[in-house]
């Protein structure tokens, strides 16, 4: 499957801390997170027009004195077998690259690192690796919406932490899916990680309608989770 770009924020100050980037959205994903904020791109990619690579290149060249690079997000960018070829074209323009991923494709992450095509990686950790009350699912599968080989997730975590590349792990914290104990378990698993981000859930746009009724955690509650996480990780921040 060839990589497509079906969405672009030309100038963003929000997607890479301390940098101005153009955020590029790929369609499709192997997960079906019920709280997904980009479900249209995942479920109905044909509704979004393809943005030609030439248009993206022209934009980046035009603003290269102001833009630091790109953030490639989605969807899931690592679904695409030619992601390295796309990123090579971006690198030729002198741009830095941030990659967002769900970590389900450790071999792709490893290949991109070996080719020096990623300057910063943000990997979602959907939940703890504990069992769910629903015996047929793990907590990870409840949050991801599909069956998940968590050994591949763990392998991606290992590759990232040993890479020497700047990174962050992040979890979107949803009251019906995550407890403070879950967040602590994640932080414990990634003990020693440089940065762990707790992103507050938003019910504005979700994949499953029942999640529109879910009330997000209060910021004070997330702050308590942040403090618990700091026992294990070097930095923990709350977003949203």
Short mmCIF file of C-alpha atoms in Angstrom, two decimals:
data_model
loop_
_atom_site.label_atom_id
_atom_site.label_comp_id
_atom_site.label_asym_id
_atom_site.label_seq_id
_atom_site.Cartn_x
_atom_site.Cartn_y
_atom_site.Cartn_z
CA UNK A 1 0.00 0.00 0.00
CA UNK A 2 1.45 3.36 -1.07
CA UNK A 3 1.54 6.25 1.34
CA UNK A 4 -1.01 8.99 0.77
CA UNK A 5 -1.48 12.35 2.44
CA UNK A 6 -5.15 13.24 2.83
CA UNK A 7 -4.93 16.13 5.25
CA UNK A 8 -2.54 18.95 6.12
CA UNK A 9 -2.26 21.69 8.72
CA UNK A 10 0.13 24.06 7.00
CA UNK A 11 1.55 25.65 10.14
CA UNK A 12 1.19 24.13 13.60
CA UNK A 13 2.66 25.12 16.95
CA UNK A 14 0.92 22.26 18.78
CA UNK A 15 2.26 19.05 17.27
CA UNK A 16 5.95 19.23 18.22
CA UNK A 17 6.87 21.06 21.40
CA UNK A 18 9.03 24.09 20.63
CA UNK A 19 8.83 23.73 16.85
CA UNK A 20 6.74 25.05 13.97
CA UNK A 21 5.71 22.21 11.67
CA UNK A 22 3.42 21.27 8.85
CA UNK A 23 1.27 18.40 10.09
CA UNK A 24 0.53 15.75 7.47
CA UNK A 25 -2.25 13.19 7.91
CA UNK A 26 -2.25 9.73 6.36
CA UNK A 27 -5.54 7.79 6.10
CA UNK A 28 -6.33 4.33 7.48
CA UNK A 29 -5.28 2.58 10.67
CA UNK A 30 -4.98 -0.97 11.97
CA UNK A 31 -6.55 0.08 15.29
CA UNK A 32 -10.14 1.15 16.00
CA UNK A 33 -9.75 3.15 19.20
CA UNK A 34 -13.30 4.05 20.28
CA UNK A 35 -12.22 7.55 21.32
CA UNK A 36 -10.29 8.30 18.08
CA UNK A 37 -10.34 11.99 17.10
CA UNK A 38 -9.61 11.28 13.42
CA UNK A 39 -12.14 8.53 12.76
CA UNK A 40 -13.13 9.99 9.39
CA UNK A 41 -9.62 9.46 8.05
CA UNK A 42 -9.62 5.92 9.43
CA UNK A 43 -13.08 4.76 8.34
CA UNK A 44 -13.83 6.88 5.27
CA UNK A 45 -10.49 7.91 3.72
CA UNK A 46 -12.00 8.29 0.25
CA UNK A 47 -13.93 11.34 1.51
CA UNK A 48 -10.67 13.26 1.86
CA UNK A 49 -8.81 14.31 -1.30
CA UNK A 50 -5.23 13.19 -1.81
CA UNK A 51 -2.73 16.03 -1.47
CA UNK A 52 0.03 15.56 -4.09
CA UNK A 53 3.57 15.28 -2.74
CA UNK A 54 4.56 18.11 -5.10
CA UNK A 55 2.11 20.44 -3.32
CA UNK A 56 3.61 19.53 0.04
CA UNK A 57 7.14 20.05 -1.26
CA UNK A 58 6.24 23.46 -2.69
CA UNK A 59 4.74 24.53 0.63
CA UNK A 60 7.76 23.38 2.64
CA UNK A 61 10.17 25.12 0.27
CA UNK A 62 8.16 28.33 0.39
CA UNK A 63 8.24 28.46 4.20
CA UNK A 64 11.55 26.69 4.86
CA UNK A 65 12.97 29.73 6.68
CA UNK A 66 10.08 29.61 9.15
CA UNK A 67 9.02 25.95 9.35
CA UNK A 68 11.24 23.51 11.26
CA UNK A 69 9.83 20.36 9.68
CA UNK A 70 6.84 18.06 9.50
CA UNK A 71 4.79 15.91 11.82
CA UNK A 72 3.58 12.76 10.06
CA UNK A 73 0.45 11.47 11.76
CA UNK A 74 -2.82 9.80 10.88
CA UNK A 75 -4.20 7.26 10.78
CA UNK A 76 -1.14 5.11 11.17
CA UNK A 77 1.88 6.15 9.06
CA UNK A 78 3.75 2.87 9.59
CA UNK A 79 1.05 0.96 7.68
CA UNK A 80 2.67 2.13 4.45
CA UNK A 81 5.51 0.08 2.98
CA UNK A 82 7.00 3.10 1.19
CA UNK A 83 7.01 5.45 4.19
CA UNK A 84 10.82 5.58 4.04
CA UNK A 85 10.74 6.81 0.43
CA UNK A 86 8.33 9.60 1.38
CA UNK A 87 10.43 10.69 4.35
CA UNK A 88 13.58 10.65 2.23
CA UNK A 89 11.97 13.25 -0.04
CA UNK A 90 11.14 15.41 2.98
CA UNK A 91 14.69 15.09 4.32
CA UNK A 92 16.07 16.29 0.97
CA UNK A 93 14.37 19.62 1.71
CA UNK A 94 16.34 19.97 4.95
CA UNK A 95 13.28 19.38 7.13
CA UNK A 96 13.16 17.71 10.52
CA UNK A 97 10.68 14.87 10.92
CA UNK A 98 8.44 13.91 13.81
CA UNK A 99 6.59 10.60 13.51
CA UNK A 100 3.41 9.68 15.39
CA UNK A 101 2.73 5.95 15.68
CA UNK A 102 0.76 3.35 17.60
CA UNK A 103 3.83 1.11 17.82
CA UNK A 104 2.27 -1.92 16.11
CA UNK A 105 5.03 -2.08 13.47
CA UNK A 106 8.39 -2.30 15.27
CA UNK A 107 10.22 -3.43 12.12
CA UNK A 108 9.17 -0.23 10.33
CA UNK A 109 10.28 1.94 13.24
CA UNK A 110 13.63 0.14 13.29
CA UNK A 111 14.11 0.64 9.54
CA UNK A 112 13.35 4.37 9.76
CA UNK A 113 15.79 4.76 12.65
CA UNK A 114 18.52 2.90 10.76
CA UNK A 115 18.04 5.24 7.80
CA UNK A 116 18.16 8.33 10.07
CA UNK A 117 14.76 9.46 8.80
CA UNK A 118 13.18 10.37 12.14
CA UNK A 119 14.26 13.17 14.48
CA UNK A 120 11.50 12.72 17.06
CA UNK A 121 8.98 9.93 17.61
CA UNK A 122 5.77 10.00 19.63
CA UNK A 123 4.34 6.56 20.37
CA UNK A 124 0.90 5.97 21.81
CA UNK A 125 0.63 3.42 24.59
CA UNK A 126 -3.08 2.69 24.54
CA UNK A 127 -3.37 1.12 27.98
CA UNK A 128 -1.62 -1.08 30.50
CA UNK A 129 -0.72 -4.65 29.60
CA UNK A 130 -2.96 -6.03 32.34
CA UNK A 131 -5.97 -8.29 31.81
CA UNK A 132 -9.42 -6.75 31.49
CA UNK A 133 -12.51 -7.68 33.50
CA UNK A 134 -13.73 -8.91 30.13
CA UNK A 135 -11.76 -12.16 30.07
CA UNK A 136 -11.78 -12.29 26.27
CA UNK A 137 -9.94 -8.98 25.96
CA UNK A 138 -6.88 -7.35 27.44
CA UNK A 139 -7.10 -3.75 28.59
CA UNK A 140 -4.93 -2.89 25.62
CA UNK A 141 -7.44 -4.44 23.23
CA UNK A 142 -10.33 -2.57 24.87
CA UNK A 143 -8.53 0.71 24.25
CA UNK A 144 -7.35 -0.19 20.73
CA UNK A 145 -10.69 -1.63 19.63
CA UNK A 146 -9.08 -4.70 18.00
CA UNK A 147 -6.99 -7.74 18.87
CA UNK A 148 -3.42 -6.61 19.55
CA UNK A 149 -0.14 -8.50 19.70
CA UNK A 150 1.26 -6.60 22.67
CA UNK A 151 4.66 -8.23 22.20
CA UNK A 152 5.02 -6.04 19.10
CA UNK A 153 4.04 -2.98 21.14
CA UNK A 154 6.63 -3.88 23.76
CA UNK A 155 9.26 -4.38 21.06
CA UNK A 156 8.59 -0.89 19.70
CA UNK A 157 8.96 0.54 23.20
CA UNK A 158 12.32 -1.20 23.56
CA UNK A 159 13.57 -0.04 20.14
CA UNK A 160 12.59 3.55 20.87
CA UNK A 161 14.10 3.68 24.36
CA UNK A 162 17.40 2.20 23.14
CA UNK A 163 17.62 4.31 19.96
CA UNK A 164 19.13 7.54 21.25
CA UNK A 165 16.49 9.42 19.24
CA UNK A 166 14.31 11.98 21.01
CA UNK A 167 10.96 10.51 21.93
CA UNK A 168 7.84 10.60 24.01
CA UNK A 169 5.28 8.00 24.98
CA UNK A 170 1.71 9.14 25.44
CA UNK A 171 -1.65 7.86 26.59
CA UNK A 172 -5.05 9.38 25.92
CA UNK A 173 -6.68 8.98 29.33
CA UNK A 174 -10.35 7.95 29.10
CA UNK A 175 -12.34 7.47 32.34
CA UNK A 176 -14.18 4.31 31.20
CA UNK A 177 -10.93 2.73 29.99
CA UNK A 178 -8.18 3.95 32.31
CA UNK A 179 -7.74 4.21 36.06
CA UNK A 180 -4.89 5.79 37.98
CA UNK A 181 -3.61 2.23 38.51
CA UNK A 182 -3.48 1.68 34.73
CA UNK A 183 -1.48 4.85 34.18
CA UNK A 184 0.91 3.91 36.98
CA UNK A 185 1.33 0.44 35.44
CA UNK A 186 2.23 2.01 32.08
CA UNK A 187 4.74 4.36 33.72
CA UNK A 188 6.24 1.42 35.61
CA UNK A 189 6.63 -0.56 32.37
CA UNK A 190 8.46 2.32 30.65
CA UNK A 191 10.57 3.02 33.75
CA UNK A 192 13.38 5.42 32.93
CA UNK A 193 11.62 6.87 29.88
CA UNK A 194 12.56 10.43 28.97
CA UNK A 195 9.01 11.70 28.59
CA UNK A 196 5.48 10.42 29.21
CA UNK A 197 2.47 12.51 28.20
CA UNK A 198 -1.03 12.15 29.58
CA UNK A 199 -3.49 13.49 27.03
CA UNK A 200 -6.95 14.36 28.28
CA UNK A 201 -9.78 12.63 26.45
CA UNK A 202 -12.15 14.82 24.41
CA UNK A 203 -15.67 13.68 23.54
CA UNK A 204 -16.13 16.16 20.68
CA UNK A 205 -15.23 13.70 17.93
CA UNK A 206 -15.08 9.98 18.65
CA UNK A 207 -15.31 6.74 16.70
CA UNK A 208 -17.97 5.11 18.87
CA UNK A 209 -21.03 7.21 19.66
CA UNK A 210 -21.35 6.09 23.28
CA UNK A 211 -18.03 7.78 24.05
CA UNK A 212 -19.65 11.17 23.38
CA UNK A 213 -21.34 10.77 26.75
CA UNK A 214 -18.12 10.09 28.63
CA UNK A 215 -17.08 12.95 30.90
CA UNK A 216 -13.30 13.58 30.77
CA UNK A 217 -11.16 13.44 33.87
CA UNK A 218 -10.71 16.72 35.70
CA UNK A 219 -7.27 18.27 35.31
CA UNK A 220 -6.67 17.81 39.03
CA UNK A 221 -7.20 14.06 38.60
CA UNK A 222 -4.74 13.94 35.72
CA UNK A 223 -2.27 15.90 37.82
CA UNK A 224 -2.45 13.19 40.48
CA UNK A 225 -1.75 10.57 37.80
CA UNK A 226 1.17 12.67 36.61
CA UNK A 227 2.67 12.70 40.10
CA UNK A 228 2.31 8.93 40.39
CA UNK A 229 4.01 8.48 37.01
CA UNK A 230 6.97 10.64 37.99
CA UNK A 231 8.11 7.90 40.35
CA UNK A 232 9.10 5.94 37.23
CA UNK A 233 9.74 8.35 34.33
CA UNK A 234 12.03 11.35 34.00
CA UNK A 235 9.35 13.75 32.81
CA UNK A 236 5.57 13.51 32.76
CA UNK A 237 3.26 16.21 31.43
CA UNK A 238 -0.48 16.68 31.02
CA UNK A 239 -1.91 17.92 27.74
CA UNK A 240 -5.43 19.13 27.10
#
